[in-house]
Amino acid sequence: MESSEPSTTVNKINRITGEVDSNILLVGMMGAGKTTIGKSLASYLNKNFIDSDHEIERRTGVNIPVIFEIEGEAGFRKREAEMLRELLKIDNMVLATGGGIILNKENRELLKQSGTVVYLRAAVNDLWHRTRFDKNRPLLQTLDLEAKLVELYDQRDPIYREIAHIVVESGKQSVHQMVKLLAQQLAYPPLG
């Protein structure tokens, strides 16, 4: 289990004061555990939990594959950027973002300025096991899922690392273990 030290003064101050930036922003590949871990982390930290993809689906009344089918990836990315700008006006939340949200430079800048960005990093093999039967991820509807995951990972991993204040491996540990690790990284006392 690897993690990197926070890369900003803000997070170091938080370790001393025991406080966390108002918002915790989870980034990472599809299947990294952003929604599952985010819900548990929000509950532990007494914060609101929001999943940006679920919010897009709720507001449009259709699932993401339908948006991709009608508007294409560009249309979805536009909706995603608009949703991010709106959601970042909310305080005291854990936000699980879509895997591709970091492809837009403006989104990356907004994320870095709006809270503590946590990159949940998972190995391609773990991502494959978690997403192989998921029909709600349009970019992964391909004959060679592993090759697609490698392609996306190679493209996105450096970007996630660039914007993250904290990088945590979301491999084989339980949700409870992940929340405990993140709470420590975010300067909260350990779980019992």
Coordinates of N, CA and C in Angstrom, one line a residue:
M1 N 0.9 -1.2 0.0 CA 0.0 0.0 0.0 C 0.9 1.2 0.0
E2 N 0.8 2.0 -1.1 CA 1.7 3.2 -1.2 C 0.8 4.4 -1.1
S3 N 1.4 5.5 -0.6 CA 0.7 6.8 -0.7 C 1.8 7.8 -0.7
S4 N 1.5 8.9 -1.3 CA 2.5 10.0 -1.4 C 2.1 11.1 -0.4
E5 N 3.1 11.8 0.1 CA 2.9 12.9 1.0 C 2.1 14.0 0.2
P6 N 1.2 14.7 0.9 CA 0.6 15.8 0.3 C 1.6 16.8 -0.3
S7 N 1.3 17.4 -1.4 CA 2.2 18.2 -2.1 C 2.0 19.7 -1.9
T8 N 1.1 20.1 -1.0 CA 0.9 21.5 -0.9 C 1.1 21.9 0.6
T9 N 1.4 23.2 0.8 CA 1.4 23.7 2.2 C 0.1 23.6 2.9
V10 N -1.0 23.7 2.2 CA -2.3 23.7 2.8 C -2.5 22.3 3.5
N11 N -2.1 21.2 2.9 CA -2.3 19.9 3.5 C -1.4 19.8 4.7
K12 N -0.2 20.3 4.6 CA 0.7 20.2 5.8 C 0.1 21.0 7.0
I13 N -0.4 22.2 6.7 CA -1.1 22.9 7.8 C -2.3 22.1 8.3
N14 N -3.0 21.5 7.5 CA -4.1 20.7 7.9 C -3.7 19.5 8.9
R15 N -2.5 19.0 8.6 CA -2.0 17.9 9.5 C -1.8 18.5 10.9
I16 N -1.3 19.7 11.0 CA -1.1 20.3 12.3 C -2.4 20.7 13.0
T17 N -3.3 21.3 12.3 CA -4.5 21.8 12.9 C -5.6 20.7 13.0
G18 N -5.4 19.6 12.3 CA -6.4 18.5 12.3 C -7.6 18.9 11.5
E19 N -7.5 19.8 10.6 CA -8.7 20.2 9.8 C -8.4 19.9 8.3
V20 N -9.4 19.7 7.6 CA -9.3 19.3 6.2 C -10.0 20.4 5.4
D21 N -9.4 20.7 4.2 CA -10.1 21.6 3.3 C -11.6 21.2 3.2
S22 N -12.4 22.2 3.0 CA -13.8 21.9 3.0 C -14.2 20.8 2.1
N23 N -13.6 20.7 0.9 CA -14.0 19.7 -0.1 C -12.9 18.7 -0.3
I24 N -13.3 17.5 -0.5 CA -12.3 16.4 -0.9 C -12.8 15.9 -2.2
L25 N -11.9 16.0 -3.2 CA -12.3 15.7 -4.6 C -11.5 14.5 -5.1
L26 N -12.3 13.4 -5.3 CA -11.7 12.1 -5.7 C -11.6 12.0 -7.2
V27 N -10.4 11.7 -7.7 CA -10.2 11.5 -9.1 C -9.6 10.1 -9.3
G28 N -9.7 9.6 -10.5 CA -9.1 8.3 -10.8 C -9.8 7.6 -11.9
M29 N -9.3 6.5 -12.4 CA -9.9 5.8 -13.5 C -11.2 5.2 -13.1
M30 N -12.0 4.8 -14.1 CA -13.2 4.1 -14.0 C -12.9 2.8 -13.2
G31 N -13.6 2.6 -12.1 CA -13.4 1.4 -11.4 C -12.4 1.5 -10.3
A32 N -11.9 2.7 -10.0 CA -10.9 2.8 -9.0 C -11.5 2.8 -7.6
G33 N -12.8 3.0 -7.5 CA -13.5 3.0 -6.2 C -13.9 4.4 -5.7
K34 N -14.0 5.4 -6.6 CA -14.3 6.7 -6.2 C -15.6 6.8 -5.5
T35 N -16.6 6.2 -6.1 CA -18.0 6.3 -5.5 C -18.1 5.4 -4.2
T36 N -17.6 4.2 -4.2 CA -17.7 3.4 -3.0 C -16.9 4.0 -1.9
I37 N -15.7 4.3 -2.1 CA -14.8 4.9 -1.0 C -15.3 6.3 -0.6
G38 N -15.8 7.0 -1.6 CA -16.3 8.4 -1.4 C -17.4 8.4 -0.4
K39 N -18.4 7.5 -0.6 CA -19.6 7.4 0.3 C -19.1 7.2 1.7
S40 N -18.3 6.2 1.9 CA -17.8 5.8 3.3 C -17.0 7.0 3.9
L41 N -16.1 7.6 3.1 CA -15.3 8.7 3.6 C -16.1 9.8 4.0
A42 N -17.1 10.2 3.2 CA -18.0 11.3 3.5 C -18.8 11.0 4.8
S43 N -19.2 9.8 5.0 CA -19.9 9.4 6.2 C -19.0 9.6 7.4
Y44 N -17.8 9.1 7.3 CA -16.9 9.2 8.4 C -16.5 10.6 8.8
L45 N -16.3 11.4 7.7 CA -15.9 12.8 7.9 C -17.1 13.8 8.1
N46 N -18.3 13.2 8.2 CA -19.5 14.0 8.3 C -19.6 15.1 7.2
K47 N -19.4 14.7 6.0 CA -19.5 15.5 4.8 C -20.6 15.0 3.9
N48 N -21.1 15.8 3.0 CA -22.0 15.4 2.0 C -21.3 14.6 0.9
F49 N -21.9 13.6 0.3 CA -21.3 12.9 -0.8 C -22.0 13.2 -2.1
I50 N -21.3 13.5 -3.1 CA -21.9 13.7 -4.4 C -21.0 13.0 -5.5
D51 N -21.7 12.3 -6.4 CA -21.0 11.7 -7.5 C -21.4 12.5 -8.7
S52 N -20.4 13.1 -9.4 CA -20.8 14.0 -10.5 C -21.5 13.3 -11.7
D53 N -21.1 12.1 -12.0 CA -21.7 11.3 -13.0 C -23.2 11.0 -12.7
H54 N -23.4 10.6 -11.4 CA -24.8 10.3 -11.0 C -25.6 11.5 -11.0
E55 N -25.0 12.7 -10.7 CA -25.8 13.9 -10.7 C -26.1 14.3 -12.1
I56 N -25.3 14.1 -13.1 CA -25.6 14.3 -14.5 C -26.7 13.4 -14.9
E57 N -26.7 12.2 -14.5 CA -27.8 11.2 -14.9 C -29.1 11.7 -14.2
R58 N -29.0 12.1 -13.0 CA -30.3 12.5 -12.3 C -30.9 13.7 -12.9
R59 N -30.1 14.6 -13.3 CA -30.6 15.9 -13.9 C -31.1 15.7 -15.3
T60 N -30.4 14.9 -16.1 CA -30.8 14.7 -17.5 C -32.0 13.6 -17.6
G61 N -32.1 12.8 -16.6 CA -33.1 11.7 -16.7 C -32.7 10.5 -17.5
V62 N -31.4 10.5 -18.0 CA -31.0 9.3 -18.8 C -29.6 8.9 -18.3
N63 N -29.2 7.7 -18.6 CA -27.8 7.3 -18.1 C -26.8 7.8 -19.1
I64 N -25.5 7.7 -18.7 CA -24.4 8.2 -19.4 C -24.3 7.6 -20.8
P65 N -24.5 6.3 -21.0 CA -24.4 5.7 -22.4 C -25.4 6.4 -23.3
V66 N -26.6 6.8 -22.9 CA -27.5 7.5 -23.7 C -27.0 8.9 -24.1
I67 N -26.4 9.6 -23.1 CA -25.8 10.9 -23.4 C -24.7 10.7 -24.5
F68 N -23.9 9.7 -24.3 CA -22.8 9.5 -25.3 C -23.4 9.2 -26.7
E69 N -24.5 8.4 -26.7 CA -25.1 8.0 -28.0 C -25.7 9.2 -28.7
I70 N -26.3 10.1 -28.0 CA -27.0 11.2 -28.6 C -26.1 12.4 -28.8
E71 N -25.2 12.7 -27.9 CA -24.4 13.9 -27.9 C -22.9 13.6 -28.2
G72 N -22.5 12.3 -28.1 CA -21.1 12.0 -28.3 C -20.3 12.3 -27.1
E73 N -19.0 11.9 -27.1 CA -18.2 12.2 -25.9 C -18.0 13.7 -25.7
A74 N -17.9 14.5 -26.8 CA -17.7 15.9 -26.6 C -18.9 16.5 -25.9
G75 N -20.1 16.1 -26.3 CA -21.3 16.6 -25.6 C -21.3 16.3 -24.1
F76 N -21.0 15.0 -23.8 CA -20.9 14.6 -22.4 C -19.8 15.4 -21.7
R77 N -18.7 15.6 -22.3 CA -17.6 16.4 -21.6 C -18.0 17.8 -21.3
K78 N -18.8 18.4 -22.2 CA -19.3 19.7 -21.9 C -20.3 19.7 -20.7
R79 N -21.2 18.7 -20.7 CA -22.1 18.6 -19.5 C -21.3 18.4 -18.2
E80 N -20.3 17.6 -18.3 CA -19.4 17.2 -17.2 C -18.7 18.5 -16.6
A81 N -18.2 19.3 -17.5 CA -17.5 20.6 -17.1 C -18.5 21.5 -16.5
E82 N -19.7 21.7 -17.0 CA -20.7 22.5 -16.5 C -21.1 22.0 -15.1
M83 N -21.3 20.7 -14.9 CA -21.7 20.2 -13.7 C -20.6 20.4 -12.6
L84 N -19.3 20.2 -13.0 CA -18.2 20.4 -12.1 C -18.3 21.9 -11.6
R85 N -18.4 22.8 -12.5 CA -18.4 24.3 -12.0 C -19.5 24.5 -11.0
E86 N -20.7 23.9 -11.3 CA -21.8 24.1 -10.3 C -21.6 23.4 -9.0
L87 N -21.1 22.1 -9.0 CA -20.9 21.4 -7.8 C -19.8 21.9 -6.9
L88 N -18.8 22.6 -7.5 CA -17.7 23.1 -6.7 C -18.1 24.4 -5.9
K89 N -19.3 24.8 -6.1 CA -19.9 25.9 -5.3 C -20.4 25.4 -4.0
I90 N -20.5 24.1 -3.8 CA -21.0 23.5 -2.6 C -19.8 23.3 -1.7
D91 N -20.0 23.5 -0.4 CA -19.0 23.3 0.6 C -19.2 22.0 1.4
N92 N -18.2 21.6 2.0 CA -18.2 20.4 3.0 C -18.7 19.2 2.3
M93 N -18.0 18.8 1.2 CA -18.4 17.6 0.5 C -17.2 16.7 0.1
V94 N -17.6 15.5 -0.2 CA -16.6 14.6 -0.9 C -17.3 14.4 -2.2
L95 N -16.5 14.7 -3.3 CA -17.0 14.6 -4.6 C -16.3 13.5 -5.4
A96 N -17.0 12.6 -5.9 CA -16.5 11.5 -6.8 C -16.7 12.1 -8.2
T97 N -15.6 12.2 -8.9 CA -15.6 12.7 -10.3 C -15.6 11.6 -11.3
G98 N -16.0 11.9 -12.5 CA -15.9 10.9 -13.6 C -14.4 10.8 -14.0
G99 N -14.1 9.6 -14.5 CA -12.7 9.3 -14.8 C -12.0 10.2 -15.8
G100 N -12.8 10.8 -16.7 CA -12.3 11.6 -17.8 C -12.3 13.1 -17.5
I101 N -12.8 13.5 -16.3 CA -13.0 14.9 -16.0 C -11.7 15.7 -16.1
I102 N -10.5 15.0 -15.9 CA -9.2 15.7 -15.9 C -8.7 16.0 -17.3
L103 N -9.4 15.5 -18.3 CA -9.0 15.8 -19.7 C -9.1 17.2 -20.1
N104 N -9.9 18.0 -19.4 CA -10.2 19.4 -19.7 C -9.3 20.2 -18.7
K105 N -8.5 21.1 -19.3 CA -7.5 21.9 -18.5 C -8.2 22.7 -17.5
E106 N -9.3 23.4 -17.9 CA -10.1 24.2 -17.0 C -10.6 23.4 -15.8
N107 N -11.0 22.2 -16.0 CA -11.5 21.3 -15.0 C -10.3 21.0 -14.0
R108 N -9.2 20.7 -14.5 CA -8.0 20.4 -13.7 C -7.7 21.6 -12.8
E109 N -7.7 22.8 -13.3 CA -7.4 24.0 -12.5 C -8.5 24.2 -11.5
L110 N -9.7 24.0 -11.8 CA -10.8 24.2 -10.8 C -10.7 23.2 -9.7
L111 N -10.4 21.9 -10.1 CA -10.2 20.9 -9.0 C -9.1 21.3 -8.1
K112 N -7.9 21.7 -8.6 CA -6.8 22.0 -7.8 C -7.0 23.1 -6.8
Q113 N -7.9 24.1 -7.2 CA -8.2 25.3 -6.4 C -9.3 25.1 -5.5
S114 N -10.1 24.0 -5.6 CA -11.3 23.9 -4.9 C -11.4 22.9 -3.7
G115 N -10.2 22.4 -3.3 CA -10.2 21.4 -2.2 C -9.0 20.5 -2.3
T116 N -9.0 19.4 -1.6 CA -7.9 18.5 -1.6 C -8.2 17.4 -2.7
V117 N -7.4 17.3 -3.7 CA -7.6 16.4 -4.7 C -6.9 15.1 -4.4
V118 N -7.7 14.0 -4.3 CA -7.2 12.7 -4.0 C -7.3 11.8 -5.2
Y119 N -6.1 11.2 -5.6 CA -6.1 10.3 -6.8 C -6.1 8.9 -6.2
L120 N -7.2 8.2 -6.5 CA -7.4 6.8 -6.1 C -6.8 6.0 -7.3
R121 N -5.6 5.5 -7.1 CA -4.8 4.8 -8.2 C -5.0 3.3 -8.1
A122 N -5.4 2.7 -9.2 CA -5.6 1.3 -9.2 C -4.8 0.7 -10.4
A123 N -4.3 -0.5 -10.2 CA -3.6 -1.2 -11.3 C -4.6 -1.6 -12.4
V124 N -4.2 -1.6 -13.6 CA -5.0 -2.0 -14.8 C -5.7 -3.3 -14.5
N125 N -5.0 -4.3 -14.0 CA -5.7 -5.6 -13.7 C -6.8 -5.5 -12.8
D126 N -6.7 -4.6 -11.7 CA -7.8 -4.4 -10.8 C -8.9 -3.7 -11.5
L127 N -8.6 -2.7 -12.3 CA -9.7 -2.0 -13.0 C -10.4 -2.9 -14.0
W128 N -9.7 -3.8 -14.6 CA -10.3 -4.8 -15.5 C -11.3 -5.7 -14.7
H129 N -10.9 -6.2 -13.6 CA -11.8 -7.0 -12.8 C -13.0 -6.3 -12.3
R130 N -12.9 -5.0 -12.0 CA -14.0 -4.3 -11.5 C -14.9 -3.8 -12.5
T131 N -14.5 -3.6 -13.8 CA -15.3 -3.0 -14.8 C -15.7 -4.0 -15.9
R132 N -15.3 -5.2 -15.9 CA -15.4 -6.1 -17.1 C -16.9 -6.4 -17.5
F133 N -17.8 -6.3 -16.5 CA -19.2 -6.6 -16.8 C -20.1 -5.3 -16.8
D134 N -19.5 -4.2 -16.6 CA -20.2 -2.9 -16.5 C -20.6 -2.4 -17.8
K135 N -21.9 -2.3 -18.1 CA -22.4 -1.8 -19.4 C -22.7 -0.3 -19.3
N136 N -22.4 0.4 -18.2 CA -22.7 1.8 -18.0 C -21.5 2.7 -18.2
R137 N -20.4 2.2 -18.8 CA -19.2 2.9 -19.1 C -18.9 2.9 -20.6
P138 N -19.4 3.9 -21.3 CA -19.4 3.9 -22.8 C -18.0 3.7 -23.4
L139 N -17.0 4.3 -22.8 CA -15.6 4.1 -23.3 C -15.0 2.7 -23.2
L140 N -15.7 1.9 -22.3 CA -15.2 0.6 -22.1 C -15.9 -0.5 -22.8
Q141 N -16.8 -0.1 -23.7 CA -17.6 -1.1 -24.5 C -16.8 -1.4 -25.8
T142 N -15.9 -2.3 -25.6 CA -14.9 -2.6 -26.6 C -14.6 -4.1 -26.6
L143 N -14.1 -4.7 -27.6 CA -13.8 -6.1 -27.7 C -12.5 -6.4 -26.8
D144 N -11.6 -5.4 -26.7 CA -10.4 -5.7 -26.0 C -10.3 -4.7 -24.8
L145 N -11.1 -5.0 -23.7 CA -11.2 -4.1 -22.6 C -9.8 -3.8 -22.0
E146 N -9.0 -4.8 -21.8 CA -7.7 -4.6 -21.2 C -6.8 -3.6 -22.0
A147 N -6.8 -3.7 -23.3 CA -6.0 -2.8 -24.1 C -6.6 -1.4 -24.0
K148 N -7.9 -1.3 -23.9 CA -8.5 0.1 -23.8 C -8.2 0.7 -22.4
L149 N -8.2 -0.2 -21.4 CA -7.8 0.3 -20.0 C -6.4 0.7 -20.0
V150 N -5.5 0.0 -20.6 CA -4.1 0.4 -20.7 C -3.9 1.7 -21.4
E151 N -4.6 1.9 -22.5 CA -4.6 3.1 -23.3 C -5.0 4.3 -22.4
L152 N -6.2 4.2 -21.8 CA -6.7 5.2 -20.9 C -5.8 5.5 -19.7
Y153 N -5.3 4.5 -19.1 CA -4.4 4.6 -18.0 C -3.1 5.3 -18.4
D154 N -2.5 4.9 -19.5 CA -1.3 5.6 -19.9 C -1.5 7.1 -20.2
Q155 N -2.7 7.4 -20.7 CA -3.0 8.8 -21.0 C -3.3 9.6 -19.8
R156 N -4.1 9.0 -18.8 CA -4.6 9.7 -17.7 C -3.8 9.7 -16.4
D157 N -3.0 8.6 -16.2 CA -2.3 8.5 -14.9 C -1.3 9.7 -14.7
P158 N -0.6 10.2 -15.7 CA 0.3 11.4 -15.4 C -0.5 12.6 -15.1
I159 N -1.7 12.8 -15.7 CA -2.6 13.9 -15.4 C -3.1 13.8 -14.0
Y160 N -3.6 12.7 -13.6 CA -4.1 12.5 -12.2 C -3.0 12.9 -11.2
R161 N -1.8 12.4 -11.5 CA -0.7 12.6 -10.5 C -0.3 14.1 -10.5
E162 N -0.4 14.8 -11.6 CA -0.1 16.2 -11.7 C -1.0 17.0 -10.8
I163 N -2.3 16.7 -10.8 CA -3.2 17.5 -10.0 C -3.5 17.1 -8.6
A164 N -3.1 15.9 -8.3 CA -3.4 15.3 -6.9 C -2.5 15.9 -5.8
H165 N -3.2 16.2 -4.7 CA -2.5 16.5 -3.5 C -2.0 15.3 -2.8
I166 N -2.8 14.2 -2.9 CA -2.6 12.9 -2.3 C -2.8 11.8 -3.3
V167 N -1.9 10.8 -3.4 CA -2.1 9.7 -4.2 C -2.2 8.4 -3.3
V168 N -3.3 7.7 -3.5 CA -3.4 6.5 -2.6 C -3.8 5.3 -3.6
E169 N -3.1 4.2 -3.3 CA -3.3 3.0 -4.1 C -4.6 2.3 -3.6
S170 N -5.5 2.1 -4.6 CA -6.8 1.5 -4.2 C -6.9 0.0 -4.7
G171 N -5.9 -0.7 -4.3 CA -5.7 -2.1 -4.7 C -6.6 -3.0 -4.0
K172 N -6.1 -3.9 -3.2 CA -6.8 -5.0 -2.6 C -7.4 -4.7 -1.2
Q173 N -7.1 -3.5 -0.6 CA -7.5 -3.2 0.7 C -9.0 -3.0 0.8
S174 N -9.6 -3.2 1.9 CA -11.1 -3.0 2.1 C -11.4 -1.5 2.1
V175 N -12.7 -1.3 1.9 CA -13.2 0.1 2.0 C -12.8 0.7 3.3
H176 N -13.0 0.0 4.4 CA -12.7 0.5 5.8 C -11.2 0.8 5.8
Q177 N -10.3 0.0 5.3 CA -8.9 0.3 5.3 C -8.6 1.5 4.5
M178 N -9.2 1.7 3.3 CA -9.0 2.9 2.5 C -9.5 4.1 3.2
V179 N -10.6 4.1 3.9 CA -11.1 5.3 4.6 C -10.1 5.6 5.7
K180 N -9.6 4.6 6.4 CA -8.7 4.8 7.5 C -7.4 5.5 6.9
L181 N -6.9 5.0 5.8 CA -5.7 5.6 5.2 C -6.0 7.0 4.8
L182 N -7.1 7.2 4.1 CA -7.4 8.6 3.7 C -7.6 9.5 4.8
A183 N -8.3 9.1 5.9 CA -8.5 9.9 7.0 C -7.1 10.3 7.6
Q184 N -6.2 9.4 7.7 CA -4.8 9.8 8.2 C -4.2 10.8 7.2
Q185 N -4.3 10.5 6.0 CA -3.7 11.4 5.0 C -4.3 12.8 5.1
L186 N -5.6 12.9 5.4 CA -6.3 14.1 5.4 C -6.3 14.8 6.8
A187 N -5.5 14.2 7.7 CA -5.2 14.8 9.0 C -6.4 14.6 10.0
Y188 N -7.2 13.6 9.8 CA -8.2 13.2 10.8 C -7.6 12.1 11.7
P189 N -8.1 11.9 12.9 CA -7.6 10.8 13.7 C -8.0 9.5 13.1
P190 N -7.2 8.4 13.4 CA -7.5 7.1 12.8 C -8.8 6.6 13.3
L191 N -9.4 5.7 12.5 CA -10.6 5.0 12.9 C -10.3 4.0 13.9
G192 N -11.2 3.7 14.8 CA -11.0 2.7 15.8 C -11.0 1.3 15.3

